[in-house]
Amino acid sequence: MTIFLSTAVLSGILPTASSMDDAQNNSKIAPAPIDQLTSNLTQAKSQLPIKPQLKVDILVPILYNNGTNVEPEKYGLMFEELVKQFGAISVEDNNVINGYWINPTDNKNYSDKNKMYWIIVPDTEENRHYFVNFQDKLESLFDQESILIYFTPVLNLLS
């Protein structure tokens, strides 16, 4: 905000304090320009069609804990369920995400190779609960101690 105001004053868009004092003494300026600018920005922001959404990132393993490959059909099942539930899904197929974690329950070390699926959904309590249940489902499907699913808030201007 400070940079904007400084730029506006230096460029002549907004008057300086001394020119405002001169103008007030001469009764040449009516309303305060900053108050009007603030009002305009607030009004414009409230009229934007912004809907709170969540980006849901799901890391699924490429390998089981014993080192064997996960069957491609399992990715297909997950993909189909998310498309059926939300009408969309994105996957980063060619990127391998290497992970390492320690299970806090038994201190067992895990080294993972994963791929990422992600989807943007409305930020509703129903959708949050869906993914809590979906995580349990994926842990069973992929025979994993844990599947990482996390949310990132998204403000999307598209309706």
XYZ file of C-alpha atoms in Angstrom:
159
model
C 0.000 0.000 0.000
C 2.881 2.334 0.870
C 4.537 1.767 -2.508
C 1.248 2.451 -4.285
C 0.650 5.668 -2.378
C 4.231 6.838 -2.854
C 4.025 6.098 -6.560
C 0.660 7.825 -6.821
C 1.956 10.949 -5.080
C 5.195 11.036 -7.097
C 3.363 10.523 -10.382
C 0.869 13.261 -9.564
C -2.167 10.963 -9.371
C -2.687 11.832 -5.706
C -1.866 15.248 -4.285
C 0.821 15.642 -1.637
C -0.051 16.636 1.911
C 1.155 20.188 1.320
C -0.913 20.593 -1.844
C -3.937 19.213 0.035
C -3.374 21.760 2.819
C -3.138 24.546 0.231
C -6.254 23.278 -1.486
C -8.186 22.992 1.782
C -7.161 26.513 2.698
C -8.364 27.643 -0.690
C -11.493 25.410 -0.476
C -10.650 23.832 -3.858
C -10.723 20.104 -2.875
C -13.854 18.398 -1.586
C -13.678 14.715 -0.484
C -10.435 13.001 0.532
C -9.132 11.035 -2.487
C -7.737 8.193 -0.356
C -11.121 7.545 1.254
C -12.688 7.368 -2.210
C -9.957 5.045 -3.497
C -10.360 2.740 -0.507
C -14.114 2.686 -1.010
C -13.705 1.835 -4.711
C -11.303 -1.036 -3.969
C -13.527 -2.463 -1.249
C -16.588 -2.273 -3.490
C -14.773 -3.924 -6.424
C -13.495 -6.745 -4.189
C -16.961 -7.490 -2.835
C -18.373 -7.739 -6.359
C -15.842 -10.329 -7.581
C -17.268 -13.835 -8.074
C -14.696 -15.445 -5.763
C -15.684 -18.816 -4.343
C -13.536 -20.458 -1.662
C -12.128 -23.722 -2.934
C -9.544 -26.305 -1.945
C -6.779 -27.821 -3.994
C -6.552 -31.396 -2.782
C -3.175 -33.066 -3.316
C -3.017 -36.854 -3.036
C 0.305 -38.700 -3.039
C -0.041 -42.346 -3.986
C 2.783 -44.888 -4.058
C 4.395 -46.236 -7.201
C 5.837 -49.155 -5.215
C 4.518 -51.221 -2.351
C 6.603 -51.295 0.826
C 8.163 -54.600 -0.343
C 9.462 -52.885 -3.521
C 7.044 -54.388 -6.051
C 5.110 -52.155 -8.488
C 1.571 -51.081 -7.692
C -0.851 -52.485 -10.288
C -2.047 -49.852 -12.808
C -5.678 -50.866 -12.219
C -5.527 -49.371 -8.731
C -4.739 -45.922 -10.159
C -7.628 -46.391 -12.568
C -10.045 -47.143 -9.708
C -8.951 -44.039 -7.824
C -9.096 -41.904 -10.971
C -12.596 -43.123 -11.883
C -13.980 -42.529 -8.385
C -12.706 -38.939 -8.245
C -14.001 -38.151 -11.743
C -17.384 -39.673 -10.822
C -17.520 -37.698 -7.541
C -16.163 -34.324 -8.752
C -16.131 -34.409 -12.557
C -12.359 -33.845 -12.840
C -8.889 -34.931 -11.732
C -5.317 -34.097 -12.691
C -2.308 -36.361 -12.397
C 1.416 -35.803 -12.600
C 2.344 -39.120 -14.217
C 5.934 -38.468 -15.254
C 7.145 -36.903 -12.010
C 8.338 -39.169 -9.231
C 8.020 -37.643 -5.795
C 10.496 -39.234 -3.414
C 9.489 -39.207 0.212
C 10.845 -40.341 3.521
C 8.956 -40.478 6.779
C 8.968 -42.095 10.203
C 5.734 -43.588 11.480
C 5.133 -41.889 14.860
C 3.276 -44.958 16.162
C 6.117 -47.490 15.851
C 9.109 -45.336 14.713
C 9.418 -47.451 11.558
C 11.170 -45.702 8.642
C 9.561 -45.545 5.214
C 11.053 -44.498 1.908
C 8.464 -43.834 -0.794
C 8.251 -43.175 -4.504
C 4.955 -41.486 -5.275
C 2.951 -39.814 -7.967
C 0.664 -36.854 -7.385
C -3.023 -36.560 -8.128
C -4.786 -33.270 -7.517
C -8.196 -31.767 -7.822
C -9.839 -28.439 -7.006
C -13.149 -28.710 -5.154
C -15.508 -26.343 -3.334
C -14.392 -25.773 0.255
C -17.254 -27.477 2.053
C -17.432 -29.579 5.185
C -18.905 -32.380 3.060
C -15.874 -32.398 0.736
C -13.432 -32.342 3.660
C -15.175 -35.374 5.183
C -15.201 -37.109 1.801
C -11.399 -36.912 1.622
C -10.938 -38.145 5.195
C -12.932 -41.254 4.230
C -11.212 -41.459 0.842
C -7.822 -41.523 2.586
C -8.862 -44.650 4.537
C -10.054 -46.228 1.300
C -6.752 -45.488 -0.470
C -4.665 -46.812 2.427
C -6.514 -50.101 2.084
C -6.411 -50.145 -1.743
C -2.670 -49.402 -1.900
C -1.839 -51.463 1.228
C -0.183 -48.477 2.953
C 0.260 -47.388 6.553
C -0.639 -43.874 5.451
C -1.560 -41.965 2.296
C -0.815 -38.241 2.326
C -3.733 -36.011 1.353
C -3.528 -32.295 2.012
C -5.552 -29.180 1.234
C -4.430 -25.795 -0.032
C -6.926 -22.890 -0.061
C -7.670 -21.563 -3.558
C -9.483 -18.398 -4.615
C -10.759 -19.068 -8.112
C -12.285 -16.280 -10.205
C -13.894 -18.738 -12.579
C -17.421 -19.866 -11.888
